[in-house]
PDB file of C-alpha atoms and ligand atoms in Angstrom:
ATOM      1  CA  MET W   1      -8.729  20.611 -11.950  1.00 91.00           C
ATOM      2  CA  ASP W   2     -12.425  20.621 -12.744  1.00 96.00           C
ATOM      3  CA  LYS W   3     -14.643  18.818 -10.184  1.00 97.00           C
ATOM      4  CA  ASN W   4     -16.412  16.861 -12.919  1.00 98.00           C
ATOM      5  CA  LEU W   5     -13.132  15.553 -14.259  1.00 98.00           C
ATOM      6  CA  ILE W   6     -12.007  14.480 -10.767  1.00 98.00           C
ATOM      7  CA  LYS W   7     -15.298  12.610 -10.367  1.00 98.00           C
ATOM      8  CA  GLU W   8     -15.042  11.039 -13.831  1.00 98.00           C
ATOM      9  CA  LEU W   9     -11.515   9.754 -13.193  1.00 98.00           C
ATOM     10  CA  ALA W  10     -12.401   8.529  -9.681  1.00 98.00           C
ATOM     11  CA  ASP W  11     -15.386   6.627 -11.107  1.00 98.00           C
ATOM     12  CA  TYR W  12     -13.087   5.204 -13.789  1.00 98.00           C
ATOM     13  CA  THR W  13     -10.626   3.580 -11.353  1.00 98.00           C
ATOM     14  CA  HIS W  14     -13.116   2.865  -8.564  1.00 98.00           C
ATOM     15  CA  ASN W  15     -15.633   1.127 -10.856  1.00 98.00           C
ATOM     16  CA  ALA W  16     -12.822  -1.029 -12.256  1.00 98.00           C
ATOM     17  CA  GLU W  17     -11.921  -1.979  -8.671  1.00 98.00           C
ATOM     18  CA  LYS W  18     -15.527  -2.776  -7.751  1.00 98.00           C
ATOM     19  CA  GLU W  19     -16.129  -4.726 -10.962  1.00 98.00           C
ATOM     20  CA  LYS W  20     -12.685  -6.432 -10.799  1.00 98.00           C
ATOM     21  CA  ARG W  21     -11.879  -5.437 -14.328  1.00 98.00           C
ATOM     22  CA  GLU W  22      -8.718  -4.116 -15.968  1.00 98.00           C
ATOM     23  CA  ILE W  23      -8.606  -0.622 -17.452  1.00 98.00           C
ATOM     24  CA  THR W  24      -6.116   1.296 -19.558  1.00 98.00           C
ATOM     25  CA  LYS W  25      -4.114   3.796 -17.511  1.00 98.00           C
ATOM     26  CA  ILE W  26      -5.613   7.299 -17.311  1.00 98.00           C
ATOM     27  CA  THR W  27      -2.544   8.895 -18.900  1.00 98.00           C
ATOM     28  CA  ALA W  28      -2.768   6.674 -21.998  1.00 98.00           C
ATOM     29  CA  GLU W  29      -5.724   8.513 -23.556  1.00 96.00           C
ATOM     30  CA  LEU W  30      -8.346   9.692 -21.090  1.00 97.00           C
ATOM     31  CA  TYR W  31      -6.221  12.471 -19.567  1.00 98.00           C
ATOM     32  CA  PRO W  32      -2.510  12.291 -20.507  1.00 98.00           C
ATOM     33  CA  GLU W  33      -1.607  15.462 -18.591  1.00 98.00           C
ATOM     34  CA  LEU W  34      -2.595  14.075 -15.147  1.00 98.00           C
ATOM     35  CA  THR W  35      -0.093  15.333 -12.535  1.00 97.00           C
ATOM     36  CA  ILE W  36       0.776  13.669  -9.223  1.00 97.00           C
ATOM     37  CA  GLU W  37      -1.147  16.394  -7.340  1.00 97.00           C
ATOM     38  CA  GLU W  38      -4.195  15.723  -9.512  1.00 98.00           C
ATOM     39  CA  GLY W  39      -3.705  11.989  -8.963  1.00 98.00           C
ATOM     40  CA  TYR W  40      -4.124  12.654  -5.219  1.00 98.00           C
ATOM     41  CA  LEU W  41      -7.305  14.695  -5.888  1.00 98.00           C
ATOM     42  CA  VAL W  42      -8.713  11.683  -7.744  1.00 98.00           C
ATOM     43  CA  GLN W  43      -7.564   9.373  -4.926  1.00 98.00           C
ATOM     44  CA  GLU W  44      -9.312  11.606  -2.353  1.00 98.00           C
ATOM     45  CA  GLU W  45     -12.545  11.284  -4.333  1.00 98.00           C
ATOM     46  CA  VAL W  46     -12.151   7.474  -4.459  1.00 98.00           C
ATOM     47  CA  ILE W  47     -11.562   7.456  -0.677  1.00 98.00           C
ATOM     48  CA  ASN W  48     -14.668   9.610  -0.136  1.00 98.00           C
ATOM     49  CA  GLN W  49     -16.762   7.289  -2.291  1.00 98.00           C
ATOM     50  CA  LYS W  50     -15.566   4.313  -0.224  1.00 98.00           C
ATOM     51  CA  LEU W  51     -16.368   6.129   3.046  1.00 98.00           C
ATOM     52  CA  GLU W  52     -19.818   7.056   1.709  1.00 98.00           C
ATOM     53  CA  ALA W  53     -20.371   3.380   0.835  1.00 98.00           C
ATOM     54  CA  GLY W  54     -19.774   2.576   4.515  1.00 98.00           C
ATOM     55  CA  HIS W  55     -16.204   1.271   4.335  1.00 98.00           C
ATOM     56  CA  LYS W  56     -13.747   2.365   7.027  1.00 98.00           C
ATOM     57  CA  ILE W  57     -10.118   3.386   6.740  1.00 98.00           C
ATOM     58  CA  ILE W  58      -7.872   0.961   8.637  1.00 98.00           C
ATOM     59  CA  GLY W  59      -4.643   2.810   7.996  1.00 98.00           C
ATOM     60  CA  PRO W  60      -2.336   4.446   5.461  1.00 98.00           C
ATOM     61  CA  LYS W  61       0.116   2.611   3.237  1.00 98.00           C
ATOM     62  CA  MET W  62       3.303   3.809   1.649  1.00 98.00           C
ATOM     63  CA  GLY W  63       4.359   2.416  -1.717  1.00 98.00           C
ATOM     64  CA  ILE W  64       7.356   2.511  -4.047  1.00 97.00           C
ATOM     65  CA  THR W  65       9.723   2.901  -1.089  1.00 97.00           C
ATOM     66  CA  SER W  66      12.343   0.342  -2.171  1.00 95.00           C
ATOM     67  CA  GLU W  67      14.715   0.159  -5.112  1.00 92.00           C
ATOM     68  CA  ALA W  68      13.229  -3.259  -5.927  1.00 93.00           C
ATOM     69  CA  LYS W  69       9.737  -1.759  -6.310  1.00 94.00           C
ATOM     70  CA  MET W  70      10.951   1.326  -8.181  1.00 93.00           C
ATOM     71  CA  LYS W  71      12.667  -0.894 -10.753  1.00 92.00           C
ATOM     72  CA  GLN W  72       9.804  -3.409 -10.982  1.00 92.00           C
ATOM     73  CA  MET W  73       7.125  -0.749 -11.504  1.00 92.00           C
ATOM     74  CA  ASN W  74       9.314   1.677 -13.447  1.00 92.00           C
ATOM     75  CA  VAL W  75       8.384   4.624 -11.208  1.00 92.00           C
ATOM     76  CA  ASP W  76      10.697   6.452  -8.878  1.00 87.00           C
ATOM     77  CA  ASN W  77       9.002   8.142  -5.942  1.00 94.00           C
ATOM     78  CA  PRO W  78       7.247   7.075  -2.747  1.00 97.00           C
ATOM     79  CA  ILE W  79       3.470   7.469  -2.735  1.00 98.00           C
ATOM     80  CA  TYR W  80       0.681   6.816  -0.241  1.00 98.00           C
ATOM     81  CA  GLY W  81      -2.807   5.379  -0.237  1.00 98.00           C
ATOM     82  CA  TYR W  82      -5.217   3.761   2.221  1.00 98.00           C
ATOM     83  CA  VAL W  83      -6.155   0.258   3.345  1.00 99.00           C
ATOM     84  CA  PHE W  84      -9.891  -0.211   4.069  1.00 99.00           C
ATOM     85  CA  ASP W  85     -11.697  -2.610   6.379  1.00 98.00           C
ATOM     86  CA  ASN W  86     -13.032  -4.732   3.507  1.00 98.00           C
ATOM     87  CA  MET W  87      -9.429  -5.390   2.368  1.00 98.00           C
ATOM     88  CA  VAL W  88      -8.198  -6.967   5.596  1.00 98.00           C
ATOM     89  CA  VAL W  89      -7.293 -10.671   5.432  1.00 98.00           C
ATOM     90  CA  ASN W  90      -6.710 -12.549   8.678  1.00 98.00           C
ATOM     91  CA  GLU W  91      -3.572 -14.584   9.225  1.00 97.00           C
ATOM     92  CA  GLY W  92      -4.156 -18.185   8.158  1.00 96.00           C
ATOM     93  CA  ASP W  93      -7.336 -17.348   6.198  1.00 98.00           C
ATOM     94  CA  SER W  94      -8.056 -18.002   2.525  1.00 98.00           C
ATOM     95  CA  ILE W  95      -8.703 -15.458  -0.192  1.00 98.00           C
ATOM     96  CA  SER W  96     -10.451 -16.259  -3.441  1.00 98.00           C
ATOM     97  CA  ILE W  97      -8.514 -15.433  -6.602  1.00 98.00           C
ATOM     98  CA  ASP W  98     -11.836 -14.430  -8.212  1.00 98.00           C
ATOM     99  CA  ASP W  99     -12.136 -11.469  -5.844  1.00 98.00           C
ATOM    100  CA  TYR W 100      -9.158  -9.827  -7.578  1.00 98.00           C
ATOM    101  CA  ILE W 101      -7.985  -8.937 -11.087  1.00 98.00           C
ATOM    102  CA  HIS W 102      -4.318 -10.066 -11.077  1.00 98.00           C
ATOM    103  CA  PRO W 103      -3.207  -9.964  -7.440  1.00 98.00           C
ATOM    104  CA  LYS W 104       0.396  -9.842  -6.248  1.00 98.00           C
ATOM    105  CA  VAL W 105       1.906 -10.018  -2.765  1.00 98.00           C
ATOM    106  CA  GLU W 106       4.784  -8.190  -1.150  1.00 98.00           C
ATOM    107  CA  PRO W 107       6.274  -8.422   2.353  1.00 98.00           C
ATOM    108  CA  GLU W 108       6.193  -5.236   4.435  1.00 98.00           C
ATOM    109  CA  ILE W 109       6.968  -3.980   7.922  1.00 98.00           C
ATOM    110  CA  GLY W 110       4.145  -2.224   9.762  1.00 98.00           C
ATOM    111  CA  PHE W 111       4.091   0.429  12.483  1.00 98.00           C
ATOM    112  CA  ILE W 112       1.528   1.466  15.083  1.00 98.00           C
ATOM    113  CA  LEU W 113       2.126   4.857  16.672  1.00 98.00           C
ATOM    114  CA  SER W 114       1.385   5.791  20.282  1.00 98.00           C
ATOM    115  CA  ARG W 115       0.863   9.442  19.353  1.00 98.00           C
ATOM    116  CA  ASP W 116      -0.050  11.387  16.231  1.00 98.00           C
ATOM    117  CA  LEU W 117       2.818  12.573  14.035  1.00 98.00           C
ATOM    118  CA  GLU W 118       2.445  15.861  12.248  1.00 98.00           C
ATOM    119  CA  GLY W 119       4.928  17.132   9.656  1.00 96.00           C
ATOM    120  CA  PRO W 120       6.760  18.885   8.178  1.00 97.00           C
ATOM    121  CA  ASN W 121      10.220  17.975   9.449  1.00 97.00           C
ATOM    122  CA  VAL W 122       9.308  14.669  11.094  1.00 98.00           C
ATOM    123  CA  THR W 123      12.508  12.598  11.394  1.00 98.00           C
ATOM    124  CA  PRO W 124      12.944   8.808  11.626  1.00 98.00           C
ATOM    125  CA  LEU W 125      13.997   9.313  15.247  1.00 98.00           C
ATOM    126  CA  ASP W 126      10.667  11.099  15.952  1.00 98.00           C
ATOM    127  CA  VAL W 127       8.942   8.090  14.389  1.00 98.00           C
ATOM    128  CA  LEU W 128      10.785   5.532  16.527  1.00 98.00           C
ATOM    129  CA  ARG W 129      10.125   7.581  19.671  1.00 98.00           C
ATOM    130  CA  SER W 130       6.419   7.682  18.800  1.00 98.00           C
ATOM    131  CA  THR W 131       6.105   4.016  17.852  1.00 98.00           C
ATOM    132  CA  GLU W 132       4.146   1.685  20.074  1.00 98.00           C
ATOM    133  CA  TYR W 133       4.649  -1.486  18.035  1.00 98.00           C
ATOM    134  CA  VAL W 134       6.097  -2.804  14.819  1.00 98.00           C
ATOM    135  CA  PHE W 135       4.641  -5.875  13.141  1.00 98.00           C
ATOM    136  CA  PRO W 136       5.102  -8.090  10.049  1.00 98.00           C
ATOM    137  CA  ALA W 137       2.675  -7.739   7.152  1.00 98.00           C
ATOM    138  CA  ILE W 138       1.918  -8.958   3.649  1.00 98.00           C
ATOM    139  CA  GLU W 139       0.251  -6.535   1.282  1.00 98.00           C
ATOM    140  CA  ILE W 140      -1.928  -7.779  -1.581  1.00 98.00           C
ATOM    141  CA  ILE W 141      -1.784  -5.309  -4.461  1.00 98.00           C
ATOM    142  CA  ASP W 142      -4.074  -5.472  -7.484  1.00 98.00           C
ATOM    143  CA  SER W 143      -3.557  -2.562  -9.850  1.00 98.00           C
ATOM    144  CA  ARG W 144      -6.685  -1.868 -11.773  1.00 98.00           C
ATOM    145  CA  TYR W 145      -4.485  -1.068 -14.775  1.00 98.00           C
ATOM    146  CA  GLU W 146      -3.646  -3.621 -17.473  1.00 98.00           C
ATOM    147  CA  ASN W 147      -0.426  -5.490 -16.673  1.00 97.00           C
ATOM    148  CA  PHE W 148       0.267  -3.187 -13.696  1.00 97.00           C
ATOM    149  CA  ASN W 149       1.334  -0.662 -16.329  1.00 97.00           C
ATOM    150  CA  PHE W 150       1.072   2.885 -14.950  1.00 97.00           C
ATOM    151  CA  THR W 151       2.805   6.201 -14.281  1.00 97.00           C
ATOM    152  CA  LEU W 152       3.054   7.700 -10.793  1.00 97.00           C
ATOM    153  CA  PRO W 153      -0.077   9.915 -11.225  1.00 98.00           C
ATOM    154  CA  ASP W 154      -2.045   6.885 -12.513  1.00 98.00           C
ATOM    155  CA  VAL W 155      -1.181   4.648  -9.550  1.00 98.00           C
ATOM    156  CA  VAL W 156      -1.924   7.438  -7.051  1.00 98.00           C
ATOM    157  CA  ALA W 157      -5.381   7.860  -8.646  1.00 98.00           C
ATOM    158  CA  ASP W 158      -5.884   4.099  -8.190  1.00 98.00           C
ATOM    159  CA  ASN W 159      -5.315   4.268  -4.410  1.00 98.00           C
ATOM    160  CA  THR W 160      -1.808   2.851  -4.996  1.00 98.00           C
ATOM    161  CA  SER W 161      -3.163  -0.585  -6.077  1.00 98.00           C
ATOM    162  CA  ALA W 162      -4.435  -1.286  -2.532  1.00 98.00           C
ATOM    163  CA  ALA W 163      -6.482  -4.487  -2.463  1.00 98.00           C
ATOM    164  CA  GLY W 164      -5.616  -6.483   0.647  1.00 98.00           C
ATOM    165  CA  ALA W 165      -3.463  -6.611   3.739  1.00 98.00           C
ATOM    166  CA  VAL W 166      -2.523  -9.308   6.213  1.00 98.00           C
ATOM    167  CA  PHE W 167      -1.456  -7.611   9.429  1.00 98.00           C
ATOM    168  CA  GLY W 168       0.650 -10.005  11.513  1.00 97.00           C
ATOM    169  CA  THR W 169      -0.373 -10.183  15.154  1.00 95.00           C
ATOM    170  CA  ASN W 170       3.172 -10.621  16.464  1.00 96.00           C
ATOM    171  CA  LEU W 171       3.641  -7.078  17.808  1.00 97.00           C
ATOM    172  CA  LYS W 172       7.108  -6.025  18.956  1.00 98.00           C
ATOM    173  CA  ARG W 173       8.368  -2.890  20.646  1.00 97.00           C
ATOM    174  CA  PRO W 174      10.525  -0.949  18.148  1.00 96.00           C
ATOM    175  CA  ASP W 175      13.586  -1.028  20.420  1.00 95.00           C
ATOM    176  CA  ALA W 176      13.468  -4.855  20.495  1.00 95.00           C
ATOM    177  CA  LEU W 177      14.794  -4.976  16.906  1.00 96.00           C
ATOM    178  CA  ASP W 178      17.060  -3.188  14.444  1.00 97.00           C
ATOM    179  CA  LEU W 179      14.428  -2.909  11.736  1.00 98.00           C
ATOM    180  CA  ASP W 180      16.942  -2.145   8.993  1.00 98.00           C
ATOM    181  CA  VAL W 181      18.571  -5.553   9.425  1.00 98.00           C
ATOM    182  CA  VAL W 182      15.373  -7.514   9.944  1.00 98.00           C
ATOM    183  CA  GLY W 183      15.443 -10.029   7.121  1.00 98.00           C
ATOM    184  CA  VAL W 184      12.416 -11.443   5.330  1.00 98.00           C
ATOM    185  CA  THR W 185      11.768 -14.317   2.953  1.00 98.00           C
ATOM    186  CA  LEU W 186       8.592 -14.537   0.888  1.00 98.00           C
ATOM    187  CA  SER W 187       7.601 -18.069  -0.078  1.00 98.00           C
ATOM    188  CA  ILE W 188       4.896 -19.542  -2.262  1.00 98.00           C
ATOM    189  CA  ASN W 189       4.115 -23.203  -1.607  1.00 98.00           C
ATOM    190  CA  GLY W 190       7.254 -23.497   0.495  1.00 98.00           C
ATOM    191  CA  GLU W 191       9.587 -22.168  -2.184  1.00 98.00           C
ATOM    192  CA  ILE W 192      11.424 -18.917  -1.471  1.00 98.00           C
ATOM    193  CA  ARG W 193      10.522 -16.455  -4.227  1.00 98.00           C
ATOM    194  CA  ASN W 194      11.972 -13.236  -2.812  1.00 97.00           C
ATOM    195  CA  LEU W 195      14.056 -12.040   0.084  1.00 98.00           C
ATOM    196  CA  GLY W 196      15.300  -8.786   1.531  1.00 98.00           C
ATOM    197  CA  ALA W 197      15.869  -6.712   4.648  1.00 98.00           C
ATOM    198  CA  GLY W 198      14.167  -3.704   6.241  1.00 98.00           C
ATOM    199  CA  ALA W 199      16.919  -1.402   4.979  1.00 98.00           C
ATOM    200  CA  ALA W 200      15.509  -1.846   1.469  1.00 97.00           C
ATOM    201  CA  VAL W 201      12.725   0.529   2.548  1.00 98.00           C
ATOM    202  CA  LEU W 202      14.320   3.996   2.245  1.00 97.00           C
ATOM    203  CA  GLY W 203      17.309   2.821   4.317  1.00 97.00           C
ATOM    204  CA  HIS W 204      15.077   2.101   7.337  1.00 98.00           C
ATOM    205  CA  PRO W 205      11.286   1.605   7.493  1.00 98.00           C
ATOM    206  CA  ALA W 206      11.011   4.480  10.014  1.00 98.00           C
ATOM    207  CA  ASN W 207      12.067   6.784   7.157  1.00 98.00           C
ATOM    208  CA  SER W 208       8.950   5.703   5.288  1.00 98.00           C
ATOM    209  CA  VAL W 209       6.665   6.715   8.173  1.00 98.00           C
ATOM    210  CA  ALA W 210       8.499  10.057   8.492  1.00 98.00           C
ATOM    211  CA  ARG W 211       8.067  10.617   4.773  1.00 98.00           C
ATOM    212  CA  LEU W 212       4.350   9.809   5.078  1.00 98.00           C
ATOM    213  CA  ALA W 213       3.907  12.337   7.905  1.00 98.00           C
ATOM    214  CA  ASN W 214       5.745  14.975   5.893  1.00 98.00           C
ATOM    215  CA  MET W 215       3.744  14.319   2.713  1.00 98.00           C
ATOM    216  CA  LEU W 216       0.431  14.364   4.617  1.00 98.00           C
ATOM    217  CA  SER W 217       1.335  17.676   6.266  1.00 98.00           C
ATOM    218  CA  GLU W 218       1.151  19.330   2.827  1.00 96.00           C
ATOM    219  CA  LYS W 219      -2.594  18.668   3.040  1.00 95.00           C
ATOM    220  CA  GLY W 220      -2.804  19.627   6.718  1.00 96.00           C
ATOM    221  CA  GLU W 221      -3.184  15.967   7.702  1.00 97.00           C
ATOM    222  CA  LYS W 222      -1.206  13.808  10.100  1.00 98.00           C
ATOM    223  CA  VAL W 223      -0.343  10.174  10.752  1.00 98.00           C
ATOM    224  CA  LYS W 224      -2.689   9.007  13.478  1.00 98.00           C
ATOM    225  CA  ALA W 225      -1.905   7.017  16.602  1.00 98.00           C
ATOM    226  CA  GLY W 226      -3.322   3.493  16.722  1.00 98.00           C
ATOM    227  CA  GLN W 227      -3.659   2.900  12.962  1.00 98.00           C
ATOM    228  CA  PRO W 228      -1.545   0.168  11.350  1.00 98.00           C
ATOM    229  CA  ILE W 229       0.809   1.800   8.828  1.00 98.00           C
ATOM    230  CA  LEU W 230       2.331  -0.175   5.936  1.00 98.00           C
ATOM    231  CA  THR W 231       5.798   1.119   5.027  1.00 98.00           C
ATOM    232  CA  GLY W 232       6.076  -0.377   1.516  1.00 98.00           C
ATOM    233  CA  GLY W 233       7.194  -3.569  -0.179  1.00 97.00           C
ATOM    234  CA  ILE W 234      10.687  -4.699   0.796  1.00 97.00           C
ATOM    235  CA  THR W 235      11.005  -6.905  -2.298  1.00 97.00           C
ATOM    236  CA  THR W 236       9.384  -7.001  -5.709  1.00 96.00           C
ATOM    237  CA  ALA W 237       5.803  -8.245  -5.682  1.00 97.00           C
ATOM    238  CA  VAL W 238       4.960 -11.835  -6.684  1.00 98.00           C
ATOM    239  CA  ARG W 239       1.896 -12.820  -8.737  1.00 98.00           C
ATOM    240  CA  LEU W 240      -0.625 -15.113  -7.015  1.00 98.00           C
ATOM    241  CA  SER W 241      -2.410 -18.139  -8.449  1.00 98.00           C
ATOM    242  CA  SER W 242      -5.213 -20.291  -7.203  1.00 98.00           C
ATOM    243  CA  GLY W 243      -3.868 -23.011  -4.876  1.00 98.00           C
ATOM    244  CA  ASP W 244      -0.999 -20.907  -3.514  1.00 98.00           C
ATOM    245  CA  TYR W 245       0.091 -21.056   0.114  1.00 98.00           C
ATOM    246  CA  VAL W 246       1.773 -17.700   0.783  1.00 98.00           C
ATOM    247  CA  SER W 247       4.111 -17.231   3.715  1.00 98.00           C
ATOM    248  CA  ALA W 248       6.505 -14.541   4.862  1.00 98.00           C
ATOM    249  CA  LYS W 249       9.116 -15.251   7.513  1.00 98.00           C
ATOM    250  CA  TYR W 250      10.755 -12.344   9.341  1.00 98.00           C
ATOM    251  CA  GLY W 251      13.859 -12.321  11.548  1.00 97.00           C
ATOM    252  CA  GLY W 252      12.596 -11.503  15.043  1.00 97.00           C
ATOM    253  CA  LEU W 253       9.016 -10.813  13.911  1.00 97.00           C
ATOM    254  CA  GLY W 254       7.807 -14.345  13.205  1.00 97.00           C
ATOM    255  CA  ASP W 255       5.873 -15.784  10.264  1.00 97.00           C
ATOM    256  CA  ILE W 256       2.575 -14.933   8.605  1.00 97.00           C
ATOM    257  CA  SER W 257       0.708 -16.886   5.984  1.00 98.00           C
ATOM    258  CA  PHE W 258      -2.549 -17.281   4.081  1.00 98.00           C
ATOM    259  CA  PHE W 259      -4.057 -19.402   1.317  1.00 98.00           C
ATOM    260  CA  VAL W 260      -5.358 -18.608  -2.171  1.00 98.00           C
ATOM    261  CA  LYS W 261      -8.397 -20.517  -3.392  1.00 98.00           C
TER     262      LYS W 261
HETATM  263  C1  OOG L 301       1.829   0.157  -6.512  1.00 76.76           C
HETATM  264  C2  OOG L 301       1.764  -0.044  -5.032  1.00 76.76           C
HETATM  265  C3  OOG L 301       3.124  -0.030  -4.428  1.00 76.76           C
HETATM  266  C4  OOG L 301       4.518  -0.810  -2.488  1.00 76.76           C
HETATM  267  O1  OOG L 301       4.585  -1.337  -1.368  1.00 76.76           O
HETATM  268  O2  OOG L 301       5.523  -0.481  -3.137  1.00 76.76           O
HETATM  269  C5  OOG L 301       3.171  -0.587  -3.053  1.00 76.76           C
HETATM  270  C6  OOG L 301       2.068  -1.137  -7.241  1.00 76.76           C
HETATM  271  O3  OOG L 301       3.175  -1.671  -7.175  1.00 76.76           O
HETATM  272  O4  OOG L 301       1.133  -1.600  -7.921  1.00 76.76           O
HETATM  273  O5  OOG L 301       2.208  -0.886  -2.393  1.00 76.76           O
HETATM  274 MG1   MG L 302       2.805  -2.210  -0.757  1.00 76.76          MG
END
């Protein structure tokens, strides 16, 4: 893929993100033949532009790892992107709806590794043996595409809709819980809107981290120790509105919440 085209497509999604404006998906007209591999080349350019602007990578995120998300988004394969420092929302804080296009939230389980994991052939058992902590999280996604309408290559080129993350501070050792049967409810203004269990994420959230390590190894990269890793939405994502109080309650991992102004 031509360098100029990579740059053009990266500018297309990244400018929409910076200007908080919806765009038509790349594959609609601009470049219908975009492949997943090319989507990652565009994503890499977006990541580089963010790094050049002084933003820092906090950690990787997996997406489309549950049946619920595959059906909701009409795409069928796990993907990865990156959460940056300017996306982090503290527990109990408020976000402003005007800082986003059409934000949604989804409950996730996070991992922090004690040592780097390098694929290929990383197994979920390798992941659990290399995990320092697991923690509860809420991801805020905000596709830059109209109505969250995209194909897999489009969403990869858009850094997998990454826009915000609330990393819960209730850290637990991985052997303190059976993550596949950790339940979660997602509530808006005290009303349960979605619920699920860790097993929704590729059978067990550790599978998602293994998959990430194995996908990254194709580029000669690894999953790094110490970074918070998001394993993907357990449930479908829920649209936010001004005035919302968002809370997620996890079995054995506690609660996290934030406000929308
Ligand atoms: C793409 C991002 C998917 C997840 O957890 O499944 C994702 C989207 O749904 O807009 O972060
Ligand atoms: Mg997510």
